């Protein structure tokens, strides 16, 4: 870890920078993939899957018996864990439904707003070394709770044309029935445009590599909504003299193992803690199966010594995706956090609790986006429609206001639509 | 208007298409403007303002006395109208605050979520023929209610270097103190990157022309959030045999006068209504100051005859920005609308009511985006942070679930962060 001892404020902006990914080169390649899928549908998907996933897929949709086979393959302990996590996620996200009152803003003018599920949504789950079945729960459960009518899932097949059984089982648990063996930018294209096999959706959610992220960005320009701008995962741990250095090190490592580009930051007011944490890191990392990745990520990580309240000032400037507050006064500090994705309060709250099973969502804003974006929630799967009903009395009362404003904006027809109702009721 | 008599369902998709704008050519030009502002700050803003707005601006920020002068210039009737509208908008948007309960998803695992204002937001108000001071209210009021700490406003100066007094007065009414005389893509750049005069913000909201829209899209790729993908405004009027044809025509015209690219659609189950509406259109349009624009827009507009419930099916497929339901059974139909920005219910509810003063927001999703996007609301100015606090008991209860899932995802360090707390509490 690189050590920064009481860095002056003017250096914080630079300390908050994440490594810039060069993604310009991607645009042309991804645009080509999008165009191919738009033009040739399933045929393009089969070709691209052959090219990128090295497998021939005849039937793109997962058949009914595949999830059943998956259920039989999985150990009971894992199935139970998935069900427990699903229940907690459901409990937490169910609180996010809301009912708003109608209001009469002026006599005879009643306004209200209603959450309506997005009819068709697509979930993307990456393949690769780690089968992210937990993300199936994190995206599928709020989509189901919101009442989305059609929820589809795309994920790349392995070299045998199969989907990881834990992904299939998780999808079955949350009631996702349409699963497709397609990954990468071609999966995003398929969901944005529709193909013979894959229905078009209105919103695409889920993590992915740079190709997937670029494809998601590009389809938004054509009207498909997406969840979040995605970037490498990050954690910031705030710890004080009371923190257990072994816990702190374990938390830093749980982020560092994600990828060599993971962002890992320790902020503390206690200089002696850093030495202890570094020792613990060395001991713990040695035992990890993904230690090469973790060691590489730690090279870019930072330990920053700051006094209170600069600690909090820095955190809000950094706007971490995950924030662990491992301090004696954590309950007080929590109220001062204004920019973060998800916050883990106290010494028994590791990030991995929320990554899997506490109930909060793990799809969160990275790269400082927590300053303006929320993580995925029930809100990600609904849109709000506003309504107003104006009565004859209402138009009499409100009409003169509308007419005065419309005429001042030089929009006479706007004024006339009111006037005609007032003069010729 | 083009007439479509009971178009078969397979033609609906095409009937729902909006004219495609060719915006590829914009990207290079807008990117150049962004780079210039990023590099040269205020100096670039002054040069670009000279080039596009034909005026020399020394002091970019509006001085304290300009809003006071504006207040003196405006007629009392207009000031009163702005205050009345502001009050209604405030009343409606204040209902959108929400408090969520904490929940214990597992014994010792408490999760909650908190809305936190986006600290810095920028509002863009276009210049041009119509001074859109109503949009200042629609964006400024929810930003204030949300509690945003810094709310700035950019709008282009006129040829004398002045801002329209109604815009200045509206900004003063909603408490916006920092106003800058900059328009176009350069204003978006200034707010996204910051300059010597203009502070950087985390989210930019507000309508604009194609340059502004493209600039907003491009800055999102660098992390600045925006409100909505913007496009030409649109209304769909659903009317039946009971509808007053003069009202229907007035509503269609109030949309048509916006611009030649405005989308105007009439859907009815009553063939005879169309003839009456067309007659009314001819009479009414002749009296409008913006009749050339309205006539041009009407050429591309559509009158569609459909039987119930195909009427509703078509509306939800079209997903109009504004929907007027001018039918005898409007209160019943309203519950069947699943895709629309804002809905105007009954014969005394013209779109212009909501454009200005009923209380609902007028910044709404266009071009079919109502299928997945909401209009601007209080939610546009907050983000939600999730929190979790796990106790010693909590980690004992939840731990095995997390460990089982983390290990199945091949993320051993995630499991270890939990295990270390269980074995070494």
Coordinates of N, CA and C in Angstrom, one line a residue, chain B residues 141-241:
Chain B
X141 N -37.3 24.1 -8.2 CA -38.1 23.8 -7.0 C -37.8 22.4 -6.5
X142 N -37.8 21.3 -7.3 CA -37.4 20.0 -6.7 C -36.0 20.0 -6.2
X143 N -35.1 20.7 -6.8 CA -33.7 20.8 -6.4 C -33.6 21.4 -5.0
X144 N -34.4 22.5 -4.8 CA -34.4 23.1 -3.5 C -35.0 22.3 -2.5
X145 N -36.2 21.6 -2.8 CA -36.9 20.8 -1.8 C -36.0 19.6 -1.4
X146 N -35.2 19.1 -2.4 CA -34.3 17.9 -2.1 C -33.2 18.3 -1.2
X147 N -32.9 19.6 -1.1 CA -31.8 20.1 -0.3 C -30.4 20.2 -0.9
X148 N -30.4 20.2 -2.2 CA -29.1 20.4 -2.9 C -28.4 21.6 -2.4
X149 N -27.1 21.5 -2.1 CA -26.4 22.5 -1.5 C -26.0 23.6 -2.4
X150 N -25.6 23.3 -3.6 CA -25.3 24.3 -4.6 C -26.1 24.0 -5.9
X151 N -26.9 25.0 -6.2 CA -27.7 24.9 -7.4 C -27.3 26.1 -8.3
X152 N -26.8 25.8 -9.5 CA -26.4 26.9 -10.4 C -27.3 26.8 -11.7
X153 N -27.3 27.9 -12.4 CA -28.1 27.9 -13.6 C -27.3 28.6 -14.8
X154 N -27.3 27.9 -15.9 CA -26.7 28.5 -17.1 C -27.8 28.8 -18.2
X155 N -27.7 29.9 -18.8 CA -28.6 30.2 -19.9 C -28.0 31.2 -20.8
X156 N -28.2 31.1 -22.1 CA -27.4 32.0 -23.0 C -27.9 33.5 -22.9
X157 N -27.0 34.4 -23.0 CA -27.3 35.8 -23.0 C -27.9 36.2 -24.4
X158 N -28.7 37.3 -24.4 CA -29.2 37.8 -25.7 C -28.1 38.7 -26.3
X159 N -28.4 39.4 -27.4 CA -27.4 40.1 -28.1 C -26.9 41.3 -27.4
X160 N -27.6 41.7 -26.3 CA -27.1 42.8 -25.4 C -26.4 42.3 -24.2
X161 N -26.3 40.9 -24.1 CA -25.6 40.4 -23.0 C -26.5 40.2 -21.8
X162 N -27.8 40.3 -22.0 CA -28.8 40.2 -20.9 C -29.5 38.9 -20.9
X163 N -30.0 38.5 -19.7 CA -30.9 37.3 -19.5 C -32.3 37.8 -19.4
X164 N -33.2 37.1 -20.0 CA -34.7 37.5 -19.9 C -35.1 37.7 -18.5
X165 N -35.8 38.8 -18.2 CA -36.1 39.1 -16.8 C -37.0 38.0 -16.1
X166 N -37.9 37.4 -16.9 CA -38.7 36.3 -16.3 C -37.9 35.1 -15.8
X167 N -36.8 34.9 -16.5 CA -35.9 33.8 -16.1 C -35.2 34.2 -14.8
X168 N -34.7 35.4 -14.8 CA -34.1 35.9 -13.6 C -35.0 36.0 -12.4
X169 N -36.2 36.4 -12.6 CA -37.2 36.5 -11.5 C -37.6 35.1 -11.0
X170 N -37.8 34.2 -11.9 CA -38.1 32.8 -11.5 C -37.0 32.2 -10.7
X171 N -35.7 32.4 -11.1 CA -34.6 31.9 -10.4 C -34.5 32.5 -9.0
X172 N -34.8 33.8 -8.9 CA -34.8 34.4 -7.6 C -35.9 33.8 -6.7
X173 N -37.1 33.6 -7.3 CA -38.2 33.0 -6.5 C -37.8 31.6 -5.9
X174 N -37.1 30.8 -6.7 CA -36.8 29.5 -6.2 C -35.4 29.5 -5.5
X175 N -34.8 30.7 -5.3 CA -33.6 30.7 -4.5 C -32.3 30.3 -5.2
X176 N -32.3 30.4 -6.5 CA -31.0 30.1 -7.2 C -30.2 31.4 -7.3
X177 N -29.0 31.4 -6.7 CA -28.3 32.6 -6.6 C -27.1 32.7 -7.6
X178 N -26.7 31.6 -8.1 CA -25.6 31.6 -9.1 C -26.1 31.4 -10.5
X179 N -26.1 32.4 -11.3 CA -26.6 32.3 -12.7 C -25.5 32.8 -13.6
X180 N -25.4 32.0 -14.7 CA -24.3 32.3 -15.6 C -24.8 32.5 -17.0
X181 N -24.2 33.5 -17.7 CA -24.6 33.9 -19.0 C -23.8 33.0 -20.1
X182 N -24.2 31.7 -20.1 CA -23.5 30.8 -21.1 C -24.6 29.9 -21.6
X183 N -24.5 29.6 -22.9 CA -25.5 28.7 -23.4 C -24.8 27.5 -24.2
X184 N -25.7 26.7 -24.8 CA -25.2 25.6 -25.7 C -24.3 24.6 -25.0
X185 N -23.6 23.9 -25.9 CA -22.7 22.8 -25.4 C -21.7 23.3 -24.5
X186 N -21.3 24.6 -24.7 CA -20.2 25.2 -23.8 C -20.7 25.3 -22.4
X187 N -22.0 25.6 -22.2 CA -22.6 25.7 -20.8 C -22.5 24.3 -20.2
X188 N -22.9 23.3 -20.9 CA -22.8 21.9 -20.4 C -21.4 21.5 -20.0
X189 N -20.4 21.9 -20.8 CA -19.0 21.6 -20.5 C -18.6 22.3 -19.3
X190 N -19.0 23.6 -19.2 CA -18.6 24.4 -18.0 C -19.1 23.8 -16.7
X191 N -20.3 23.3 -16.7 CA -20.9 22.7 -15.5 C -20.3 21.3 -15.2
X192 N -19.9 20.6 -16.3 CA -19.4 19.3 -16.1 C -17.9 19.3 -15.6
X193 N -17.2 20.3 -16.1 CA -15.7 20.3 -15.7 C -15.4 21.4 -14.7
X194 N -16.2 22.5 -14.7 CA -15.9 23.6 -13.9 C -15.0 24.6 -14.6
X195 N -15.1 25.9 -14.4 CA -14.2 26.9 -15.0 C -13.8 27.8 -13.8
X196 N -13.1 28.9 -14.1 CA -12.8 29.9 -13.1 C -14.1 30.5 -12.5
X197 N -15.1 30.7 -13.3 CA -16.3 31.3 -12.9 C -17.4 30.3 -12.4
X198 N -17.4 29.2 -13.1 CA -18.6 28.3 -13.0 C -18.1 27.0 -12.2
X199 N -18.8 26.8 -11.1 CA -18.4 25.6 -10.3 C -18.8 24.3 -11.0
X200 N -18.0 23.3 -10.9 CA -18.3 21.9 -11.4 C -19.5 21.4 -10.6
X201 N -20.4 20.7 -11.3 CA -21.6 20.1 -10.6 C -21.5 18.5 -10.9
X202 N -22.4 17.8 -10.1 CA -22.4 16.4 -10.2 C -23.5 15.9 -11.2
X203 N -24.5 16.8 -11.4 CA -25.6 16.4 -12.2 C -26.1 17.6 -13.0
X204 N -26.5 17.4 -14.2 CA -26.9 18.5 -15.1 C -28.4 18.2 -15.6
X205 N -29.3 19.1 -15.4 CA -30.7 18.9 -15.8 C -31.1 20.0 -16.7
X206 N -32.1 19.7 -17.5 CA -32.7 20.8 -18.3 C -32.7 20.5 -19.8
X207 N -33.6 21.1 -20.5 CA -33.8 20.8 -22.0 C -32.8 21.6 -22.8
X208 N -32.8 21.3 -24.1 CA -31.9 22.1 -24.9 C -32.0 21.6 -26.4
X209 N -31.2 22.2 -27.2 CA -31.2 21.8 -28.6 C -30.3 20.6 -28.8
X210 N -30.1 20.2 -30.1 CA -29.3 19.0 -30.3 C -27.9 19.1 -29.8
X211 N -27.3 20.3 -29.8 CA -25.9 20.5 -29.3 C -25.9 20.2 -27.8
X212 N -26.9 20.8 -27.2 CA -26.9 20.6 -25.7 C -27.2 19.2 -25.3
X213 N -28.1 18.5 -26.1 CA -28.4 17.1 -25.8 C -27.2 16.2 -26.0
X214 N -26.5 16.5 -27.1 CA -25.3 15.7 -27.4 C -24.2 15.9 -26.3
X215 N -24.0 17.2 -25.9 CA -23.1 17.5 -24.9 C -23.4 16.8 -23.6
X216 N -24.7 16.8 -23.2 CA -25.1 16.1 -22.0 C -24.8 14.6 -22.1
X217 N -25.1 14.0 -23.3 CA -24.7 12.6 -23.5 C -23.2 12.3 -23.3
X218 N -22.4 13.2 -23.9 CA -21.0 13.0 -23.9 C -20.4 13.1 -22.5
X219 N -20.9 14.1 -21.7 CA -20.3 14.3 -20.3 C -20.7 13.1 -19.4
X220 N -21.8 12.4 -19.7 CA -22.2 11.3 -18.9 C -21.1 10.2 -19.0
X221 N -20.4 10.1 -20.1 CA -19.4 9.1 -20.3 C -18.2 9.4 -19.4
X222 N -18.1 10.7 -18.9 CA -17.0 11.1 -18.0 C -17.5 11.2 -16.5
X223 N -18.7 10.7 -16.3 CA -19.2 10.6 -14.9 C -20.2 11.6 -14.4
X224 N -20.5 12.7 -15.2 CA -21.5 13.6 -14.8 C -22.9 13.0 -15.1
X225 N -23.8 13.0 -14.1 CA -25.2 12.5 -14.3 C -26.0 13.5 -15.1
X226 N -27.0 13.1 -15.8 CA -28.0 14.0 -16.4 C -29.4 13.5 -16.1
X227 N -30.4 14.3 -16.5 CA -31.8 14.0 -16.1 C -32.3 12.9 -17.1
X228 N -32.5 13.3 -18.4 CA -33.2 12.5 -19.3 C -32.7 12.6 -20.7
X229 N -32.8 11.6 -21.5 CA -32.5 11.8 -23.0 C -33.7 12.7 -23.5
X230 N -33.3 13.8 -24.1 CA -34.3 14.8 -24.5 C -34.6 14.7 -26.0
X231 N -35.8 14.9 -26.4 CA -36.2 14.9 -27.8 C -37.3 15.9 -28.0
X232 N -37.8 16.0 -29.3 CA -38.9 16.9 -29.5 C -40.1 16.5 -28.7
X233 N -40.9 17.5 -28.3 CA -42.1 17.3 -27.5 C -43.2 16.7 -28.2
X234 N -44.1 16.0 -27.5 CA -45.2 15.2 -28.1 C -46.4 15.2 -27.3
X235 N -47.6 15.1 -27.9 CA -48.8 14.8 -27.2 C -49.6 13.8 -27.9
X236 N -50.3 12.9 -27.2 CA -51.3 12.1 -27.7 C -52.6 12.4 -27.1
X237 N -53.6 12.7 -27.8 CA -55.0 12.9 -27.3 C -55.9 11.8 -27.6
X238 N -56.4 11.2 -26.5 CA -57.4 10.1 -26.7 C -58.8 10.8 -26.5
X239 N -59.7 10.7 -27.5 CA -60.9 11.4 -27.4 C -62.1 10.5 -27.9
X240 N -63.2 10.7 -27.4 CA -64.4 9.8 -27.8 C -65.5 10.7 -28.3
X241 N -66.6 10.2 -28.5 CA -67.8 10.9 -29.1 C -68.2 12.0 -28.2

